[in-house]
PDB file of C-alpha atoms in Angstrom:
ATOM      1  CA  UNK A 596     120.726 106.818  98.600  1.00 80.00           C
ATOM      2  CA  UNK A 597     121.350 110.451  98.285  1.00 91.00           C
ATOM      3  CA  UNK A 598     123.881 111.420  94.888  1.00 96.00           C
ATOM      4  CA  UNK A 599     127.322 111.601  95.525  1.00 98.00           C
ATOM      5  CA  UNK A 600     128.930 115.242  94.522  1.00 98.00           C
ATOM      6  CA  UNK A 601     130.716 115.137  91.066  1.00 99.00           C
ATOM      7  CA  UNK A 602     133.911 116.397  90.653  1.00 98.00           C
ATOM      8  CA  UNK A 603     135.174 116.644  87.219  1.00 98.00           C
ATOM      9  CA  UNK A 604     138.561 117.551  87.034  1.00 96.00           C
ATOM     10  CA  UNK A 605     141.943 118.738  85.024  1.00 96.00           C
ATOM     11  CA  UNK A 606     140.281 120.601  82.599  1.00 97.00           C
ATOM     12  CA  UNK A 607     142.893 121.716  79.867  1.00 97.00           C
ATOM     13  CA  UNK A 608     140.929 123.487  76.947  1.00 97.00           C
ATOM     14  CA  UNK A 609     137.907 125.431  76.350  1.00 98.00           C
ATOM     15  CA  UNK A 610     135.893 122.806  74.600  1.00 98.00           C
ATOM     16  CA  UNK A 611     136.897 120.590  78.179  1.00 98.00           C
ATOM     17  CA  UNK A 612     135.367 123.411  80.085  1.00 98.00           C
ATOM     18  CA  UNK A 613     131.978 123.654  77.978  1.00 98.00           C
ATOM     19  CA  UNK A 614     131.602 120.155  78.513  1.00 98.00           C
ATOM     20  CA  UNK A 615     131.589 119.844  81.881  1.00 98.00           C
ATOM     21  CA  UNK A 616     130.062 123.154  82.609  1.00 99.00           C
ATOM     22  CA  UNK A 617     126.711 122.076  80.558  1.00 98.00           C
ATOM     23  CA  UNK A 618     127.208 118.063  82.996  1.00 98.00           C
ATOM     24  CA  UNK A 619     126.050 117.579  86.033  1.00 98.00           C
ATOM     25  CA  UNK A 620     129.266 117.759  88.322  1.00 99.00           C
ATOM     26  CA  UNK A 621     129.082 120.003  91.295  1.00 99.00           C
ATOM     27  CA  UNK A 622     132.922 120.730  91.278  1.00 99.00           C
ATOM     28  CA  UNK A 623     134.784 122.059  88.444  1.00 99.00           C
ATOM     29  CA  UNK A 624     138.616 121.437  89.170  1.00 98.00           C
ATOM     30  CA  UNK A 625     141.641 123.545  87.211  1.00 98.00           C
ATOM     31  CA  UNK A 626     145.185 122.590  87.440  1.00 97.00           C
ATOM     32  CA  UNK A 627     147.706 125.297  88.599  1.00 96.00           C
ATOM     33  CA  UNK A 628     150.348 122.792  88.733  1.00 92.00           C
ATOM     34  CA  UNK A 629     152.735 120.787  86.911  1.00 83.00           C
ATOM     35  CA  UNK A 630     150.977 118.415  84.768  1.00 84.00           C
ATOM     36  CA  UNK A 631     149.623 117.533  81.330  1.00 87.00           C
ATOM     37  CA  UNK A 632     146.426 119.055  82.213  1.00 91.00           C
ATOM     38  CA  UNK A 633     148.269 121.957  83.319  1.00 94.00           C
ATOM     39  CA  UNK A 634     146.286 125.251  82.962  1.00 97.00           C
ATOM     40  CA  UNK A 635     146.841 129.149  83.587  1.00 96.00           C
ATOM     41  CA  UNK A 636     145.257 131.603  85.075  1.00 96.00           C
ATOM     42  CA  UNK A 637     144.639 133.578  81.243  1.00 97.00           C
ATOM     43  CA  UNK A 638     142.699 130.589  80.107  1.00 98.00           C
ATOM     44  CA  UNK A 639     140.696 130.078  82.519  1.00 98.00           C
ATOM     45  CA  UNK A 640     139.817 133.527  82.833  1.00 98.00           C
ATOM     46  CA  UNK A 641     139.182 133.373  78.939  1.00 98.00           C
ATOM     47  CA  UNK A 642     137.070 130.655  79.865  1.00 98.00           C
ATOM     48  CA  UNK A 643     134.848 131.761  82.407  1.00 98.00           C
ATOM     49  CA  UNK A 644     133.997 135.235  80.304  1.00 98.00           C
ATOM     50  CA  UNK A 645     133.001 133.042  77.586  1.00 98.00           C
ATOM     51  CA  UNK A 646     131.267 130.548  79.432  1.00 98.00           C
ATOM     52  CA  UNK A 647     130.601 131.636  83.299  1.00 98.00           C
ATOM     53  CA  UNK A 648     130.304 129.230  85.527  1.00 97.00           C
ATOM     54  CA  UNK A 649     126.804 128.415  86.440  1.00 96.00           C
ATOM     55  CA  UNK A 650     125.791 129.015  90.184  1.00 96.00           C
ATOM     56  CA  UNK A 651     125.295 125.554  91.287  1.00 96.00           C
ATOM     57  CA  UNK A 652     129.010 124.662  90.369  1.00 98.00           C
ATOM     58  CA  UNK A 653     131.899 125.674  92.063  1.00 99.00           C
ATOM     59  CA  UNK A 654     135.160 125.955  90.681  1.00 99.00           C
ATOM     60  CA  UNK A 655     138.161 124.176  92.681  1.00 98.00           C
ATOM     61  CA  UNK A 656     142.117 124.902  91.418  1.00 98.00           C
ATOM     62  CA  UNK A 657     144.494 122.403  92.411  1.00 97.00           C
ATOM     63  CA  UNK A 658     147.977 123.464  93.439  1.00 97.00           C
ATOM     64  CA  UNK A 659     151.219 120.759  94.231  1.00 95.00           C
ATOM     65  CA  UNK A 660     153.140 122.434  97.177  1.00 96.00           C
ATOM     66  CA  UNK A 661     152.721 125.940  95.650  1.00 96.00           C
ATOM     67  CA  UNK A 662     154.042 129.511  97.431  1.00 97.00           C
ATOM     68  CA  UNK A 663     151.613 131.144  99.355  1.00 97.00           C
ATOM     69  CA  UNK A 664     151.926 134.211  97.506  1.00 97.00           C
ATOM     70  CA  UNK A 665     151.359 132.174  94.060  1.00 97.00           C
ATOM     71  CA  UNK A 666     148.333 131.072  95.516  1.00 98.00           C
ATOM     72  CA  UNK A 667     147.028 134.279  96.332  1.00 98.00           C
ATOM     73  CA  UNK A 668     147.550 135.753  93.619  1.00 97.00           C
ATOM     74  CA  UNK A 669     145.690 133.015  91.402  1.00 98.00           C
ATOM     75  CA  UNK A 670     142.674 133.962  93.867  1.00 97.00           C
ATOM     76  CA  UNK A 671     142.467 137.499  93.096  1.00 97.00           C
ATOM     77  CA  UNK A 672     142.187 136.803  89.600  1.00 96.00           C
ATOM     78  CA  UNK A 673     140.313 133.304  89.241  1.00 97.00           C
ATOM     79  CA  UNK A 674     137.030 133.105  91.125  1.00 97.00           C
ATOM     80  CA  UNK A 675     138.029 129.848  93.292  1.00 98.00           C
ATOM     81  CA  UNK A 676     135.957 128.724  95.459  1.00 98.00           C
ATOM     82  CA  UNK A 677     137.612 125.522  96.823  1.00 99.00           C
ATOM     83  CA  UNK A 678     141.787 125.383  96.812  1.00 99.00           C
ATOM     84  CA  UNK A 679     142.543 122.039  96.765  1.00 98.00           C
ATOM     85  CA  UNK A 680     146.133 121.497  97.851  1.00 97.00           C
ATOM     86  CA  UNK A 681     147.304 117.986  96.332  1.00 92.00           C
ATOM     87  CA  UNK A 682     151.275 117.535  97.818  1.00 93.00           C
ATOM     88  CA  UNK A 683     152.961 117.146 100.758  1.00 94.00           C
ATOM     89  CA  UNK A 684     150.978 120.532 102.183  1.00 96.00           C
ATOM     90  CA  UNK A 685     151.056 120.709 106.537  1.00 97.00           C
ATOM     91  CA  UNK A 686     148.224 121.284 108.331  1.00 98.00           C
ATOM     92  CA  UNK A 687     150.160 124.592 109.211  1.00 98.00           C
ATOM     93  CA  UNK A 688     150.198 125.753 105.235  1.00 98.00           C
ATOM     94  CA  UNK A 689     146.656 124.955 104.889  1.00 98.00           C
ATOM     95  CA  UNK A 690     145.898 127.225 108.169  1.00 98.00           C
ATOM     96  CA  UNK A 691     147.926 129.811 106.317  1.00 98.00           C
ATOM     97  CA  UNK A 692     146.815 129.202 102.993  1.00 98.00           C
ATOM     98  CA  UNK A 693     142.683 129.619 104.329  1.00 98.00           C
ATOM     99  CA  UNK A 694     143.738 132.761 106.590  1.00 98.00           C
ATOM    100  CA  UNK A 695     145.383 134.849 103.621  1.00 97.00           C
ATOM    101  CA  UNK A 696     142.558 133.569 101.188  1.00 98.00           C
ATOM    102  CA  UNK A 697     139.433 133.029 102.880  1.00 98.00           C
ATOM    103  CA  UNK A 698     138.390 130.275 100.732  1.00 98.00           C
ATOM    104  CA  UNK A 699     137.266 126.454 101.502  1.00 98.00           C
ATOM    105  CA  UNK A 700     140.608 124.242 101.646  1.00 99.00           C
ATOM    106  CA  UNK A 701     140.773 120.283 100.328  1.00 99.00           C
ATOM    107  CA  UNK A 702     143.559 118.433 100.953  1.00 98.00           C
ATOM    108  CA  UNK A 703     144.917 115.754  99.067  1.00 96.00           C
ATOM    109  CA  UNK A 704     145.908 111.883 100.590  1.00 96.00           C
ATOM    110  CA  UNK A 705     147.649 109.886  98.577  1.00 93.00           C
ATOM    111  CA  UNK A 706     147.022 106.395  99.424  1.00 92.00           C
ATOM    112  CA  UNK A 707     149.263 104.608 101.486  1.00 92.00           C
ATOM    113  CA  UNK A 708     149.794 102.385 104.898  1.00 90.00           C
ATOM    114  CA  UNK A 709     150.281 105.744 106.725  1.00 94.00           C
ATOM    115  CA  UNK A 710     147.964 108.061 104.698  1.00 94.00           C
ATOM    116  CA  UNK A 711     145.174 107.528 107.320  1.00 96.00           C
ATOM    117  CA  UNK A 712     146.928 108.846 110.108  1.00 96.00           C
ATOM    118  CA  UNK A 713     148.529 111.704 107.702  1.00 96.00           C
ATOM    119  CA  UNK A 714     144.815 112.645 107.151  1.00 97.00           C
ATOM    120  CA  UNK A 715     144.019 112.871 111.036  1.00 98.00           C
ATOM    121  CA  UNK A 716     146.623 115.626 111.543  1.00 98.00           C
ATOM    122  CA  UNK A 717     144.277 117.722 109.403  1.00 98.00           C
ATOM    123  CA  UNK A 718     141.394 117.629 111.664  1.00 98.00           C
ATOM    124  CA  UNK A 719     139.912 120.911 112.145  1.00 98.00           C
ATOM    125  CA  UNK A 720     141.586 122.470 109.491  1.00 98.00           C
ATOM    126  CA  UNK A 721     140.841 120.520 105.998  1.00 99.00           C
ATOM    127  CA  UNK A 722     137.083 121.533 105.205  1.00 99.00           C
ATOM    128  CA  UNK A 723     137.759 118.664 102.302  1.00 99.00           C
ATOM    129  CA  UNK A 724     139.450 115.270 101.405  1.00 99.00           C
ATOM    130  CA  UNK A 725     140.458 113.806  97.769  1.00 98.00           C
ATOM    131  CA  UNK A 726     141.992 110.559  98.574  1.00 96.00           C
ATOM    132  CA  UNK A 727     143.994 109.341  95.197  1.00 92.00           C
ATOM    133  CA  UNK A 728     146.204 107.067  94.455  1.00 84.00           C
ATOM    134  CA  UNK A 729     150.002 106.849  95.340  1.00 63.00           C
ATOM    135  CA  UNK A 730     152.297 106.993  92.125  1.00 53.00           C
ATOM    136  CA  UNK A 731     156.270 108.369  91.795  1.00 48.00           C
ATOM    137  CA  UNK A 732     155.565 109.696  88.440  1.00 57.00           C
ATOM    138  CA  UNK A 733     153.131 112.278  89.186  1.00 46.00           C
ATOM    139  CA  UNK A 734     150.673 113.988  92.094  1.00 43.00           C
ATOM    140  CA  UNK A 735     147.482 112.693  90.465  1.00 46.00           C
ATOM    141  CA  UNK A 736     146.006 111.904  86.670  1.00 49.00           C
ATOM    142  CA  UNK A 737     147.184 108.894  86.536  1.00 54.00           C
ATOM    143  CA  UNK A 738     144.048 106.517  85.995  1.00 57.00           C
ATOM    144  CA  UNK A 739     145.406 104.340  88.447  1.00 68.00           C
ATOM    145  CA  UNK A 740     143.180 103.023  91.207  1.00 73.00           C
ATOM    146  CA  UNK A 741     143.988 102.068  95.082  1.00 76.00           C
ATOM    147  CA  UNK A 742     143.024  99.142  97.013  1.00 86.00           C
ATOM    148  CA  UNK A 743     139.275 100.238  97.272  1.00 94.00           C
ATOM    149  CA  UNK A 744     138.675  98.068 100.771  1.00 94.00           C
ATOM    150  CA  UNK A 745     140.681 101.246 102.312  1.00 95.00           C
ATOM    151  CA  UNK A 746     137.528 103.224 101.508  1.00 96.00           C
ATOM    152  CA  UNK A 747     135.279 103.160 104.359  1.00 97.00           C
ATOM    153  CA  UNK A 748     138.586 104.114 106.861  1.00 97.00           C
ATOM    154  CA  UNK A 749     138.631 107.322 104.792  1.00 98.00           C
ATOM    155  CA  UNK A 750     135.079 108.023 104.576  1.00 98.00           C
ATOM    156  CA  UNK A 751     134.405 107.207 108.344  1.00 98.00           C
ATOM    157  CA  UNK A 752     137.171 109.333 108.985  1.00 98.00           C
ATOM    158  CA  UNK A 753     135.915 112.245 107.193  1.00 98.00           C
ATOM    159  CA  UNK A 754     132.880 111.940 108.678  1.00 98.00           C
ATOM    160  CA  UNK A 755     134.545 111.893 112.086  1.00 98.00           C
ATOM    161  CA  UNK A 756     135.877 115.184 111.073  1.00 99.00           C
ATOM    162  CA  UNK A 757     132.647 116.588 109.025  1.00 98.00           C
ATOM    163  CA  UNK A 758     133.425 117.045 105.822  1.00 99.00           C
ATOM    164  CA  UNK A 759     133.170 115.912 102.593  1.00 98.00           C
ATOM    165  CA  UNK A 760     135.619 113.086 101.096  1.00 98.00           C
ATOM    166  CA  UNK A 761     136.359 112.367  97.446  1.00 98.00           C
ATOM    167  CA  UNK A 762     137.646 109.367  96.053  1.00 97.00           C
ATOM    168  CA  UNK A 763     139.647 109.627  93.339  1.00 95.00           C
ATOM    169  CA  UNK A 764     142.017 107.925  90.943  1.00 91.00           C
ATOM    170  CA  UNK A 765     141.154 105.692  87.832  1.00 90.00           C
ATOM    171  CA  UNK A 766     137.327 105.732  88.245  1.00 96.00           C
ATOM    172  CA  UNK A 767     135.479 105.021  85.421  1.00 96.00           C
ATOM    173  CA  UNK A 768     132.370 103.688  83.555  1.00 97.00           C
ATOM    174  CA  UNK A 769     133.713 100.133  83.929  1.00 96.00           C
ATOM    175  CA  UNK A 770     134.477 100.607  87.952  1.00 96.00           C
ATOM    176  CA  UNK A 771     131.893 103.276  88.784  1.00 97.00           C
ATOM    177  CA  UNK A 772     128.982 101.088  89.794  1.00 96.00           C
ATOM    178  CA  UNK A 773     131.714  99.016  92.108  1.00 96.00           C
ATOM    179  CA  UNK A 774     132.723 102.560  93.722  1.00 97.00           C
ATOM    180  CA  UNK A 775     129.261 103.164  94.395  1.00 97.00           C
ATOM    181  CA  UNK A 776     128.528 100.640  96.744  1.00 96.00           C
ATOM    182  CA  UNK A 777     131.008 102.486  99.486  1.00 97.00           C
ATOM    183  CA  UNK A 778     128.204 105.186  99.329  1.00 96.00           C
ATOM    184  CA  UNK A 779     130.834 107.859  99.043  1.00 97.00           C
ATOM    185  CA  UNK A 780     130.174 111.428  99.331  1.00 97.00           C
ATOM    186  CA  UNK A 781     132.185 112.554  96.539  1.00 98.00           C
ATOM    187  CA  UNK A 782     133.502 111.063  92.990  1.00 98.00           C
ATOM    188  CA  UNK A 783     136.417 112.806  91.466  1.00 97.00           C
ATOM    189  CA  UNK A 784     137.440 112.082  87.724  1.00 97.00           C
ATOM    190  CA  UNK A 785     139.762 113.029  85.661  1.00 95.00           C
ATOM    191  CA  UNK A 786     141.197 110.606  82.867  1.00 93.00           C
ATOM    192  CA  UNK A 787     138.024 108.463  82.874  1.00 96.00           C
ATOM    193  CA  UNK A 788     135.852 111.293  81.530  1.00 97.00           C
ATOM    194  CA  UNK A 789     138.738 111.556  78.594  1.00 97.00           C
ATOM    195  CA  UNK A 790     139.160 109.831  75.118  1.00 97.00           C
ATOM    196  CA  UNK A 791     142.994 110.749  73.690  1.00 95.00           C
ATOM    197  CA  UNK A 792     143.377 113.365  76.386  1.00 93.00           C
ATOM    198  CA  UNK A 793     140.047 115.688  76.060  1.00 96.00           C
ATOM    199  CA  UNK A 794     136.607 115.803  77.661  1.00 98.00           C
ATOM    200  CA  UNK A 795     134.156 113.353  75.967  1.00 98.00           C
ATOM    201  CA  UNK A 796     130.741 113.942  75.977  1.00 98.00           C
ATOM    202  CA  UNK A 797     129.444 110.438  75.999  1.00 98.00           C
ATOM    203  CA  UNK A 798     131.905 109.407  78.732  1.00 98.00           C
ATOM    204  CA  UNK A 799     130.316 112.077  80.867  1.00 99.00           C
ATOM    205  CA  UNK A 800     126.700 111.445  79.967  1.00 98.00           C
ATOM    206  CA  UNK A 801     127.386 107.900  80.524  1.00 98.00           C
ATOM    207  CA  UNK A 802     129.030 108.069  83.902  1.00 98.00           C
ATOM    208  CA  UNK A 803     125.825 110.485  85.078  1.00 98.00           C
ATOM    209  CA  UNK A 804     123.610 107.458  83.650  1.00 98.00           C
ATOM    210  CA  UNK A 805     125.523 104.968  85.702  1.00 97.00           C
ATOM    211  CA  UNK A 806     125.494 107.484  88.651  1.00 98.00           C
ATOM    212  CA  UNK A 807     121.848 108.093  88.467  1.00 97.00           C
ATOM    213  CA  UNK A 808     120.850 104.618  87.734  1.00 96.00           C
ATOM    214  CA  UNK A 809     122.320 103.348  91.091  1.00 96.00           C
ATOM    215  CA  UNK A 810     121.094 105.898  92.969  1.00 96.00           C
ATOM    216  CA  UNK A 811     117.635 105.509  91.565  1.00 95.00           C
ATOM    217  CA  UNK A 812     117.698 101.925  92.688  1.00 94.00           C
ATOM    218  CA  UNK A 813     119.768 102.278  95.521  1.00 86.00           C
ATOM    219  CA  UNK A 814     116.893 103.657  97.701  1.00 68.00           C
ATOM    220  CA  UNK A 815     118.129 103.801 101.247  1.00 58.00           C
TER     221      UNK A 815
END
């Protein structure tokens, strides 16, 4: 099988960043939003001069129902390359949101009985999925997982559409080898790459290991 795309997400500090700048993930993701892995534009700038961002990453920064002109404005100072919008965003922000910047546009489904259909009305506009799980406390982070047998509805889906889809929400290096086995294109983690709140090393290496050992034996 061919590696899934790594996403490694809500990166709050520099040592966070160097971490998962020197792993394997493909996607870098920032947090403009409210959070506890909440970020600014200054650090990540700060960031990126000390550290650049190699060219076979690309950096993503997640916004929660943000103003256009907030968005824009991040993007003239942050290299983005992927916005990845993860609230209650229309398909007619996104359109405006990837006419003003130019860049690749995720969207964010939060798991539900009607998320499915919610993702269809995106078609032809979202060049991206994360689908996380559903929570009243907060947009994403939380380290809580959805009902997994929804998986292959959202990945057939995307592929309908022709684009990549993440999964995301409470994966880890006790679950990863169990999210494998829907063959998804993308893996996006957040808190299970984290030991009390910050990047861990061995948490990453060890997810890669788990990542590359399936794949490695996986042959399809």
């Amino acid at each position: 099988m061919t590696r899934p795309l790594l996403k490694f997400c809500g990166n709050r500090s520099y040592g966070d960043w160097c971490y998962v700048v020197d792993s394997m993930a493909d996607v870098l993701g920032v947090i403009f939003a409210p959070s506890k892995r909440n970020v600014t534009k200054e650090q990540v700038k700060a960031w990126l001069e000390t550290k650049p961002l190699p060219p076979t990453k690309r950096l993503a920064g997640i916004f929660v129902n943000e103003s256009l002109e907030t968005i824009k404005e991040t993007c003239e100072e942050i290299p983005l390359q992927i916005i990845q919008c993860h609230g209650i965003e229309t398909p007619a922000d996104l359109k405006e949101i990837k006419k003003a910047t130019g860049l690749v546009v995720w969207k964010a489904i939060h798991h539900d009985d009607t998320s499915l259909e919610y993702m269809r009305t995106f078609q032809s506009i979202a060049d991206g999925y994360v689908v996380d799980t559903k929570s009243p406390k907060a947009w994403g982070g939380t380290g809580q997982s959805f009902d997994w047998a929804s998986i292959p509805n959202y990945l057939k889906e995307a592929e309908i559409q022709g684009v990549p889809c993440f999964i995301a929400g409470g994966v880890k290096v006790e679950n990863i080898k169990e999210l494998l086995e829907f063959n998804p294109i993308g893996i996006d983690l957040a808190s299970g790459i984290e030991v009390n709140e910050q990047k861990n090393k061995d948490l990453i290496q060890r997810i890669e290991n788990e990542v590359d050992y399936y794949v490695n034996n996986n042959i399809s």
